[in-house]
Coordinates of C-alpha atoms and ligand atoms in Angstrom, one line a residue:
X1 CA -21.6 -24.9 16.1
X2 CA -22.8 -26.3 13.0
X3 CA -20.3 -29.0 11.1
X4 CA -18.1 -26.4 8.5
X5 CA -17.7 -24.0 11.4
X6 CA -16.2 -26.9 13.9
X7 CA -14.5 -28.1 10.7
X8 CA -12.6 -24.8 10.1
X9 CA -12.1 -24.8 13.9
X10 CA -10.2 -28.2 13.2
X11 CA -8.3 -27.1 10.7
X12 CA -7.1 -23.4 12.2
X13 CA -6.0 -25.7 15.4
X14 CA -4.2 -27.8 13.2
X15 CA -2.5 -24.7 11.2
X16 CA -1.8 -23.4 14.8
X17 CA -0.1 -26.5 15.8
X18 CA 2.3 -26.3 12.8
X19 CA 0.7 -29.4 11.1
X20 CA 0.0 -27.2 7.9
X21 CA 2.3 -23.8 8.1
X22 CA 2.4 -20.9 5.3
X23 CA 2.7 -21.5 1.8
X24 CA 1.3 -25.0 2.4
X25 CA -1.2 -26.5 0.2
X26 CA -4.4 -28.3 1.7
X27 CA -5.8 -30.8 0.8
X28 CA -8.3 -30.7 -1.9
X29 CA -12.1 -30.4 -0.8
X30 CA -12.9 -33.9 -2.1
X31 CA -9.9 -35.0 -0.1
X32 CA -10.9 -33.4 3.2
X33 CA -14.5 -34.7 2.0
X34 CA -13.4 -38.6 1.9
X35 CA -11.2 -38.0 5.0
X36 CA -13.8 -36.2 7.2
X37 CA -17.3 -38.4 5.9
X38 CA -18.2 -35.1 5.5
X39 CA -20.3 -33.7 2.4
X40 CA -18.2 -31.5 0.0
X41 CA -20.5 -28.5 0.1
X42 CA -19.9 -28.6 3.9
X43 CA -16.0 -28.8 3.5
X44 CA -16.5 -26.0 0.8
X45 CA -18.2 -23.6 3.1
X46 CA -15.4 -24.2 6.1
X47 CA -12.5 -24.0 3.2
X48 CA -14.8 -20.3 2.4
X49 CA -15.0 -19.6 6.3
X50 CA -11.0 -19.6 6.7
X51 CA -10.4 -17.7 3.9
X52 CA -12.5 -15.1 4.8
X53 CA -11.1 -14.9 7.9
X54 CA -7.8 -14.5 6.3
X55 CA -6.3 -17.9 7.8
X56 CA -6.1 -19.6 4.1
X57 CA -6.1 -18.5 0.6
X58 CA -7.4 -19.9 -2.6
X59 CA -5.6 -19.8 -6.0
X60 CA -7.2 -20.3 -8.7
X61 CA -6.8 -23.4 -10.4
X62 CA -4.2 -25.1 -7.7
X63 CA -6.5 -25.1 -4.3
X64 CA -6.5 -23.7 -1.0
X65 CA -2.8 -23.1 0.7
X66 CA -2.3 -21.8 4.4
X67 CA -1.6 -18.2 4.7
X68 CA 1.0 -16.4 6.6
X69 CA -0.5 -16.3 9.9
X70 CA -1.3 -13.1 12.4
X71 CA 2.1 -12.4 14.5
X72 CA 1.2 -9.2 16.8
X73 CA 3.3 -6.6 17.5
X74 CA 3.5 -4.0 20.3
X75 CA 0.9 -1.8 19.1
X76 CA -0.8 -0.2 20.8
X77 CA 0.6 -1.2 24.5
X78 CA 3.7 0.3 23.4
X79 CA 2.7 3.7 21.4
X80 CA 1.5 6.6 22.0
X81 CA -2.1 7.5 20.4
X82 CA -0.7 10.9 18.8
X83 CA 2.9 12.5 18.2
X84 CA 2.5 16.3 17.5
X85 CA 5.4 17.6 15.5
X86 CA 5.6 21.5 15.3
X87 CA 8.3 21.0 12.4
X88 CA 9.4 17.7 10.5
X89 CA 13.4 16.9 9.4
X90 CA 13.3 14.3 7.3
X91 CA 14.0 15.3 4.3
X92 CA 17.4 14.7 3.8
X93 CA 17.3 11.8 5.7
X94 CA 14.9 10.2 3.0
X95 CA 17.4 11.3 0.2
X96 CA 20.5 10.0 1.7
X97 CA 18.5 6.2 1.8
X98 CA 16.9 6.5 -1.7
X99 CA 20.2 7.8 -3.6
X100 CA 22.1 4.6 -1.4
X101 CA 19.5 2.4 -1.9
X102 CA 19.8 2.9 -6.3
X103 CA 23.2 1.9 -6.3
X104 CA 23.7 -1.1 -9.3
X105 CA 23.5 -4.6 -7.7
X106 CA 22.1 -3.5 -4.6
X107 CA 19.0 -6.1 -3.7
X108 CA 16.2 -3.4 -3.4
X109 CA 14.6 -4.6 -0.6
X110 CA 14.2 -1.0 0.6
X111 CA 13.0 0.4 -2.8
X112 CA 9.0 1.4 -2.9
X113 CA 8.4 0.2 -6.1
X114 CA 7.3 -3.3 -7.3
X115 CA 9.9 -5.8 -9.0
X116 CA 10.2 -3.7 -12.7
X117 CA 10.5 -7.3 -14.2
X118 CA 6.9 -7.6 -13.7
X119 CA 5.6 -4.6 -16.1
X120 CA 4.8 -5.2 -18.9
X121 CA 7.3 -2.6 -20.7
X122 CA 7.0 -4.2 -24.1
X123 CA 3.2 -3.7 -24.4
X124 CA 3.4 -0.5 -23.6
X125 CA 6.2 0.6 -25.6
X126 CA 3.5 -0.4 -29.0
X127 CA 1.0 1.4 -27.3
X128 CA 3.4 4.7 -26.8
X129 CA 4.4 4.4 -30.7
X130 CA 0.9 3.8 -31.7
X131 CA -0.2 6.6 -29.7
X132 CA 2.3 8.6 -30.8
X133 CA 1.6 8.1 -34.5
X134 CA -1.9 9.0 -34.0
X135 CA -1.0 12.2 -32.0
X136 CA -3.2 15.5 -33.9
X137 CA -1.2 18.4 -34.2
X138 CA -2.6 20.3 -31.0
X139 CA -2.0 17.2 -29.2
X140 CA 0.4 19.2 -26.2
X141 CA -2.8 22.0 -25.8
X142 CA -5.5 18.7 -25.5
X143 CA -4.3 17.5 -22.6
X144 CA -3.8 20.5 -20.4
X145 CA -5.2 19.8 -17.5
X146 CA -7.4 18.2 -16.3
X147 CA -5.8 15.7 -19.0
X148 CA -6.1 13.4 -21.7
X149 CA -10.1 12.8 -21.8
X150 CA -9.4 9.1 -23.3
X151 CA -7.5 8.3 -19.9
X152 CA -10.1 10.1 -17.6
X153 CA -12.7 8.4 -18.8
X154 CA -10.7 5.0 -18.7
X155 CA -10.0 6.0 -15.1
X156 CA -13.4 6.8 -14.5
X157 CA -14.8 3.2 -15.9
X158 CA -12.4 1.5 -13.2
X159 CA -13.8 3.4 -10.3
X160 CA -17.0 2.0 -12.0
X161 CA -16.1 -1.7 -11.5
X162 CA -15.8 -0.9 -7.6
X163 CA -19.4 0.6 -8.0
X164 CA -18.2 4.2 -7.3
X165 CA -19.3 7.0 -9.5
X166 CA -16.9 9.4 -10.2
X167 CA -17.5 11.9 -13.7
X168 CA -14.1 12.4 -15.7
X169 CA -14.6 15.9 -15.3
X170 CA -13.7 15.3 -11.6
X171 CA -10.6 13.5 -12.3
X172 CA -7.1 15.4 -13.0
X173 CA -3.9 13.8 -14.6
X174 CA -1.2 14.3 -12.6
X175 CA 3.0 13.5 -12.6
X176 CA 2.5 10.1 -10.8
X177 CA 0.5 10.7 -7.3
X178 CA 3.1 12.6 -5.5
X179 CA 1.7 15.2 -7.7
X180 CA -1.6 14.8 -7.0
X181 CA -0.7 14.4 -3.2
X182 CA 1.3 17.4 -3.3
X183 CA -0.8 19.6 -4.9
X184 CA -4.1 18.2 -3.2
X185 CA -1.8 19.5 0.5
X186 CA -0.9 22.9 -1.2
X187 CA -4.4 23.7 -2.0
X188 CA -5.9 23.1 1.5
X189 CA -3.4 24.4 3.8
X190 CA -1.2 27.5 4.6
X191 CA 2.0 27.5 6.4
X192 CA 1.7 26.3 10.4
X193 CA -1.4 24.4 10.0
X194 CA -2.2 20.9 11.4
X195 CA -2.3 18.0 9.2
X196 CA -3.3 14.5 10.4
X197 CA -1.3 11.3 8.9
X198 CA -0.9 7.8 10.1
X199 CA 1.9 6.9 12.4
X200 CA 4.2 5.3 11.3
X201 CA 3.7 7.3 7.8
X202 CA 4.6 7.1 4.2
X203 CA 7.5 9.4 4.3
X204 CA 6.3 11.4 1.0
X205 CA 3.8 13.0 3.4
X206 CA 6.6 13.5 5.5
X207 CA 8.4 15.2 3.6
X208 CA 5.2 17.3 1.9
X209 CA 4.5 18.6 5.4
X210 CA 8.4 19.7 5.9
X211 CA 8.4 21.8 2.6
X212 CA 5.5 23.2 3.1
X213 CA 6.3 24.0 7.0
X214 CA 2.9 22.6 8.1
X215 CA 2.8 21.0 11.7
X216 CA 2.3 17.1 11.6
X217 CA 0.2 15.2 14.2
X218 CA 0.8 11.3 13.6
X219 CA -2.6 8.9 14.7
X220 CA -1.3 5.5 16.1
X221 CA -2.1 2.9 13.4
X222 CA -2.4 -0.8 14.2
X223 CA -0.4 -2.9 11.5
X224 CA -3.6 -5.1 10.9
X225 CA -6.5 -2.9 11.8
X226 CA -5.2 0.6 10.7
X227 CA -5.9 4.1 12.2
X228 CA -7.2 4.3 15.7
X229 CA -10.4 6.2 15.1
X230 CA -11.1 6.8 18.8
X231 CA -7.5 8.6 19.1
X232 CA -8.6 10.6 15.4
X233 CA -11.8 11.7 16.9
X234 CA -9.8 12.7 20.0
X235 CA -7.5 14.6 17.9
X236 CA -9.9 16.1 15.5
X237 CA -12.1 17.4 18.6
X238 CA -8.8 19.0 20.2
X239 CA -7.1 20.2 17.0
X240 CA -8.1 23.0 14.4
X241 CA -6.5 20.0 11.6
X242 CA -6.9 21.8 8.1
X243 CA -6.5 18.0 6.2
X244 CA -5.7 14.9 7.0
X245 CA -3.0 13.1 4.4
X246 CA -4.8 8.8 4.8
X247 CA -3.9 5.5 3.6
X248 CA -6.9 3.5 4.0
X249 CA -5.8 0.2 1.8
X250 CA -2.3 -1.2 1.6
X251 CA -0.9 1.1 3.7
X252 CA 2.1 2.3 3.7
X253 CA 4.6 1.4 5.4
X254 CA 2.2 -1.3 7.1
X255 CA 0.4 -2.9 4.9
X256 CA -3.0 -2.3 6.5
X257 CA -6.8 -2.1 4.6
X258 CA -9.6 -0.6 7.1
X259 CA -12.7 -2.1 7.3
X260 CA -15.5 -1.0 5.3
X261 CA -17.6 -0.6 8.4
X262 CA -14.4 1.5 9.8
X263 CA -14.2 3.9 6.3
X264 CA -17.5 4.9 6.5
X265 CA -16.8 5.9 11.0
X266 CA -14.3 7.5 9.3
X267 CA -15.9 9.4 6.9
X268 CA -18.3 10.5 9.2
X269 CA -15.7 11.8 11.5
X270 CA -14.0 14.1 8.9
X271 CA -17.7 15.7 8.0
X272 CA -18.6 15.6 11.5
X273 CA -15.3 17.8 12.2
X274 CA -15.6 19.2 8.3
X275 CA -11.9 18.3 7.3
X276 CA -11.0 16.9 3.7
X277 CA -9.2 14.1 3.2
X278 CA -6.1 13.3 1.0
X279 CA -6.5 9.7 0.3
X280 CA -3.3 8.4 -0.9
X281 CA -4.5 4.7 -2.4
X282 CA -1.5 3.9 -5.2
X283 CA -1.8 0.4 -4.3
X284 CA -5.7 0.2 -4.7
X285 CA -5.3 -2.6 -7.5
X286 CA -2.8 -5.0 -5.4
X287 CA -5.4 -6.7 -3.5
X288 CA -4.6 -10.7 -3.3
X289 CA -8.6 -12.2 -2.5
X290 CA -11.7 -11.5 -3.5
X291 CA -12.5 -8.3 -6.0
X292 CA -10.5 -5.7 -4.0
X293 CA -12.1 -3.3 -1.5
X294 CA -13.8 0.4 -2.2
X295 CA -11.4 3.1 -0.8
X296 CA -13.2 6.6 2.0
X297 CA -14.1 7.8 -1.4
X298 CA -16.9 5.3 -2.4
X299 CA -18.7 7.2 0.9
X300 CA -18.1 10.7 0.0
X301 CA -21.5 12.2 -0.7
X302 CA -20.1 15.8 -0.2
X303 CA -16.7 15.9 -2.5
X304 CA -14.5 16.4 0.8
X305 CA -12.5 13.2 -0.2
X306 CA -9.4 13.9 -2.9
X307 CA -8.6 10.4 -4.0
X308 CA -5.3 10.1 -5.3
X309 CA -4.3 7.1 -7.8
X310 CA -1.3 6.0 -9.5
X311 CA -0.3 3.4 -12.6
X312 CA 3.3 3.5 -11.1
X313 CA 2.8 0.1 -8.4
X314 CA 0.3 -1.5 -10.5
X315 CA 1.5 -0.8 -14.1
X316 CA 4.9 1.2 -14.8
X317 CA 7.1 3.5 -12.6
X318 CA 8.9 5.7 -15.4
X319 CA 5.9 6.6 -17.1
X320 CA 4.5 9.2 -13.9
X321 CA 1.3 9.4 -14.8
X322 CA -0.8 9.6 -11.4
X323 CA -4.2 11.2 -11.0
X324 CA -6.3 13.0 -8.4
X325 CA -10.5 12.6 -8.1
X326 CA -10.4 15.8 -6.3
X327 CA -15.1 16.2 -5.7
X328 CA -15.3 19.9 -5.5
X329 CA -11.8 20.7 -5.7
X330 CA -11.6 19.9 -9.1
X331 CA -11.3 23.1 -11.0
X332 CA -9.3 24.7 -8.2
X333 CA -6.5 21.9 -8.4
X334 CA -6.6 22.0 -12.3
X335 CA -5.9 26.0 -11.6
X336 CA -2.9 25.2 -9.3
X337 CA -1.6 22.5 -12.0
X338 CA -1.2 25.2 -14.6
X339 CA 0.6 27.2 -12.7
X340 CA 3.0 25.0 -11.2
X341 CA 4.0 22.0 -13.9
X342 CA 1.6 23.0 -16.3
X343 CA 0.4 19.4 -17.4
X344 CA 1.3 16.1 -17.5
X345 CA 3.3 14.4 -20.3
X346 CA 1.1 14.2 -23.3
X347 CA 2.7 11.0 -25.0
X348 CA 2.8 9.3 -21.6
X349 CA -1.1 9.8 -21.0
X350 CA -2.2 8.7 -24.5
X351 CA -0.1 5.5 -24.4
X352 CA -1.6 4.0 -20.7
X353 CA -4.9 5.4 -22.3
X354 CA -4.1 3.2 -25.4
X355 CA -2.8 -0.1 -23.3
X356 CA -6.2 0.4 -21.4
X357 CA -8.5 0.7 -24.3
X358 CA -6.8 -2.1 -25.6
X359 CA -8.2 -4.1 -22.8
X360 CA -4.8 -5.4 -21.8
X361 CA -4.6 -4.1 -18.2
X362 CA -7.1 -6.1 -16.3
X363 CA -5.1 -9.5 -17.9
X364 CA -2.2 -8.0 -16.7
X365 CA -3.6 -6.8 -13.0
X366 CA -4.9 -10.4 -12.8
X367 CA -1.1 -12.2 -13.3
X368 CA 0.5 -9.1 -11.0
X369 CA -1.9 -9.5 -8.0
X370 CA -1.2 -13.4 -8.1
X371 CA 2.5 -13.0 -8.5
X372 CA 2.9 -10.6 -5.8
X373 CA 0.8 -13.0 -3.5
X374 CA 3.1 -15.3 -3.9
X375 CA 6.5 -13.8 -4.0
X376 CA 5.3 -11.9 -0.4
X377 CA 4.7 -15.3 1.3
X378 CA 7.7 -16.8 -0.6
X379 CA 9.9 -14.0 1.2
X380 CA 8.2 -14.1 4.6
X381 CA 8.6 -17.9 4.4
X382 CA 12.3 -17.3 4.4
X383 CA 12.1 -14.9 6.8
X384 CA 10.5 -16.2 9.5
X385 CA 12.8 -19.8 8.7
X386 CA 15.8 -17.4 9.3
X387 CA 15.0 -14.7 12.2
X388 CA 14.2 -16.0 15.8
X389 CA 10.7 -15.2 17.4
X390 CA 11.6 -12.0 18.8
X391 CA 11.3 -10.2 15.4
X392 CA 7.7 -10.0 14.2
X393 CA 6.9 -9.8 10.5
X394 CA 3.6 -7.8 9.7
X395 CA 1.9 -9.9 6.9
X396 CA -0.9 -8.3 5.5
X397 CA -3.4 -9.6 2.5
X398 CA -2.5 -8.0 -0.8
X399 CA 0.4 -5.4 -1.5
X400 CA 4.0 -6.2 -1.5
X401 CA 5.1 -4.9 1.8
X402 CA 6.6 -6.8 5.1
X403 CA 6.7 -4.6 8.0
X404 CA 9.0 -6.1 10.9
X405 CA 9.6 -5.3 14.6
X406 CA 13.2 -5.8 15.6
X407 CA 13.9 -6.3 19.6
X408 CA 13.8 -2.5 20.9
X409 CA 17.4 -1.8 21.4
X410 CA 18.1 -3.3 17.5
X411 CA 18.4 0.2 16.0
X412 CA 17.4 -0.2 12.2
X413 CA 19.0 2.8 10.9
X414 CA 22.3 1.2 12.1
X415 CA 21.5 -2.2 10.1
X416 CA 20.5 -0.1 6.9
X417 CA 23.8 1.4 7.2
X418 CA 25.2 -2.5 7.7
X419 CA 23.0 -3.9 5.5
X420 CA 23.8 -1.2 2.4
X421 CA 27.7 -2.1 2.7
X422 CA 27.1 -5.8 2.0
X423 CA 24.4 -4.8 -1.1
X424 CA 21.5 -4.6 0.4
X425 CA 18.6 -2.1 1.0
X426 CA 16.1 -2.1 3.7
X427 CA 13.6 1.0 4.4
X428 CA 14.8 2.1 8.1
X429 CA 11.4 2.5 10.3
X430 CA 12.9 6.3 11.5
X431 CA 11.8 6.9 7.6
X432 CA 8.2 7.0 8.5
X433 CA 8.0 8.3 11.7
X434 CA 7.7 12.1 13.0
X435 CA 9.4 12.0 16.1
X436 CA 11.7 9.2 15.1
X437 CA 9.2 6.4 17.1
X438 CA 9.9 3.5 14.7
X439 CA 13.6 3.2 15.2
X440 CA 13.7 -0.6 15.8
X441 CA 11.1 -0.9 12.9
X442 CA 11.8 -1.6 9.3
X443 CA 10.0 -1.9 6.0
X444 CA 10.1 -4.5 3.4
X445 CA 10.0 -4.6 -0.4
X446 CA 8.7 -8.2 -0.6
X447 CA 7.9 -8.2 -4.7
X448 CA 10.8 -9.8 -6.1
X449 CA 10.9 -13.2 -7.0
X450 CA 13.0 -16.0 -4.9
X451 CA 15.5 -16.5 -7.2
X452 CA 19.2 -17.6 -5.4
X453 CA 20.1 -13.6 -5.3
X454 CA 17.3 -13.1 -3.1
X455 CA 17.7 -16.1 -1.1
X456 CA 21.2 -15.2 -0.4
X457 CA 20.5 -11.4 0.6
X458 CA 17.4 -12.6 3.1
X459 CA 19.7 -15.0 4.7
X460 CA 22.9 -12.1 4.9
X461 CA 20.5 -9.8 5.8
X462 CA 18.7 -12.1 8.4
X463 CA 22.5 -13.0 9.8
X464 CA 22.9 -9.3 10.0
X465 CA 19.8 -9.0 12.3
X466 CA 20.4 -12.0 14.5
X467 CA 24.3 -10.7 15.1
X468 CA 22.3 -7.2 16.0
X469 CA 20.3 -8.6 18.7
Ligands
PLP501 C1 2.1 5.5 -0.4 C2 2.7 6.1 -1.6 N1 2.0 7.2 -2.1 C3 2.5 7.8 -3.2 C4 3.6 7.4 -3.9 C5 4.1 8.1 -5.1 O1 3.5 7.5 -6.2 P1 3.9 8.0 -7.7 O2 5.1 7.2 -8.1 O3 2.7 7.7 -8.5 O4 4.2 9.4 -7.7 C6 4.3 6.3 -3.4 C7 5.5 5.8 -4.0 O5 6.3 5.2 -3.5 C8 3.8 5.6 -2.2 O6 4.4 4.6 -1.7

């Protein structure tokens, strides 16, 4: 073992041991240097070794601080590989909790969307009225779809920076990516066909596969590694599957990023089998280290992948502009648009094209990423202070999502319902699940910032759990 490696072993013993625990700051390399009589470059390279092995996490300008560390769940001793489901009911299940859960005053902790407070809503109220006052007179007809051109190409430019190429001819504008999502579904099924999703799934494709009476079969999905691709193959050589509906970065409800070695198996697998894939990826720009990750879609050399986006996590909710790279679906899914919403708001399209062009969003996506790092291990901090051992709390590099395992007789539904009549809102695992697996499960929103409100509801809510079990 060559010095930095039995230095980071040294150190990952010592963050083991509770010496340094989550949220800590190290101490600096020169520090470590003069306390080790070791050279910097060498304390450097151990510092790099742990954090890309996700044990510690650098911040720019303040040093290196000890991440939350790897707590396992059950999976996969405990689940099954696939649930078929010949018809879902969750629909109303899913509106009950999200009308509850909007209530004024009630700590969102259940909510999907990121802290509001962290948008930048002023910025992008100029860029509507500037847009606005530059609008042509035929400005509705210009952006039929596929959409503004000025925001497909801006779109187009990111996918650039993660060295994919993707022409803005390919790209639709859609209301936010449930749009996208749904219309990418409509377009490559008909009623009682298969559909592959991730279990436990985001309940949107849940509720996609109930309206448009499709069966459902859910692939187990390990909170850390992500879809079992031995159980997908198994399914996809057993199944006729017509799509399958993928997270493969910040997954939701887990939190979960696939490998890239594991993205590219995957791809394979879908050609192999020739099924498209639905990539759901809203949270693509959330990543907390390095320069983020390249979604399935980087690897599609045949157009099978439709790679849905969204600005609602990563710049604002209330404007719903999504968008869909759809490969060689792309005129057929502008076809459906037309005759189903007809297009996306015009003025809403032109003003994120405007705060784009303007070059504001990558400052922007540069303060969000850090601030949701830090809220997330803020909140699991308090958690895992407040909730004994037998509740596990998924934490997962970038995105703002804590996914925790109750003891198996806790019944999370029953705390939501607890939980809700003392003001706060949890997302209940039975939410994403297809045969209601995740019942002792439950999601959360981890985004907001620890002010005394929040401290309050984790430690009411926590109290709520420990009187549970
Ligand atoms: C995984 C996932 N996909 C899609 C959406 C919908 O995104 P949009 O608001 O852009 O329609 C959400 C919103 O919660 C989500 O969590």
């Amino acid at each position: 073992m060559s010095k930095y490696e039995q230095l980071a072993t040294e150190l990952k013993a010592q963050i083991h041991q509770g010496v340094w625990q989550a949220g800590d700051k190290l101490p600096s390399l020169r520090q470590t240097a003069i306390d080790s009589g070791l050279s910097l470059m060498t304390v450097l390279n151990a510092y790099q070794l742990l954090e890309s092995q996700g044990v510690i996490t650098a911040r720019e300008k303040s040093g290196y601080f000890v991440a939350p560390q790897h707590e396992t769940l059950s999976y996969p001793q405990h689940h099954d590989r696939m649930y078929l489901s010949d018809k879902l009911d969750i629909n109303e299940f899913v509106f009950s909790v999200l009308q509850s859960s909007k209530q004024a005053g009630v700590v969102p902790f259940g909510s999907a969307f990121p802290d509001p407070a962290m948008f930048p809503q002023q910025a992008l109220s100029r860029s509507l009225v500037k847009a606005t006052q530059k609008m042509s007179a035929t400005f509705a007809a210009d952006n039929l779809p596929p959409g503004n051109l000025g925001l497909r190409k801006a779109i187009s430019q990111r996918y650039a920076k993660y060295g994919m190429s993707v022409a803005p001819d390919e790209i639709l504008i859609t209301s936010g990516a449930m749009e996208a999502l749904n219309l990418s579904l409509e377009m490559l099924t008909e009623q009682g066909d298969w559909v592959v999703v991730e279990s436990p799934a985001f309940y949107g494709a849940l509720q996609a596969i109930e309206r448009l009476k499709l069966r459902a079969i859910a692939v187990a999905t390990d909170p850390q590694q992500g879809i079992d691709l031995e159980a997908l193959a198994d399914v996809l050589e057993q199944y006729p599957v017509k799509a399958c509906w993928l997270m493969s970065q910040h997954q939701n409800p887990l939190g979960c990023t696939l490998s890239d070695t594991n993205k590219q198996k995957l791809y394979q697998l879908l050609q192999q089998h020739d099924v498209s894939l639905i990539e759901d990826d809203v949270y693509q720009e959330l990543y907390s280290n390095g320069t983020g990750n390249r979604p399935v879609k980087a690897y599609d050399s045949d157009g099978r992948v439709l790679h849905c986006g969204s600005f609602s996590k990563s710049l604002i909710a209330g404007y719903r502009v999504g968008w869909v790279a759809a490969g060689i679906h792309a005129s057929k899914m502008q076809r459906l648009q037309l005759m189903s919403t007809l297009s996306t708001s015009a003025p809403m399209q032109l003003a994120i094209a405007e705060f784009i062009q303007s070059m504001q969003y990558e400052r922007h996506l540069k303060r969000l990423r850090k601030q949701l790092h830090d809220r997330k291990t803020a909140i699991y901090t308090l958690l895992r202070q407040a909730l004994p051992d037998t509740v596990k709390v998924n934490f997962t590099p970038g995105g703002y999502f804590l996914w925790l395992e109750l003891p198996e007789h806790v019944d999370a539904t029953n705390l939501y319902y607890q939980a809700i009549e003392q003001g706060i809102s949890i997302a209940p695992g039975s939410l994403f699940s297809t045969e209601k697996q995740y019942h002792h499960y439950m999601r959360m929103n981890a985004s907001f910032e620890c002010t005394d409100k929040i401290r309050i509801a984790v430690r009411d809510l926590s109290k709520l759990i420990r009187q549970m079990i």
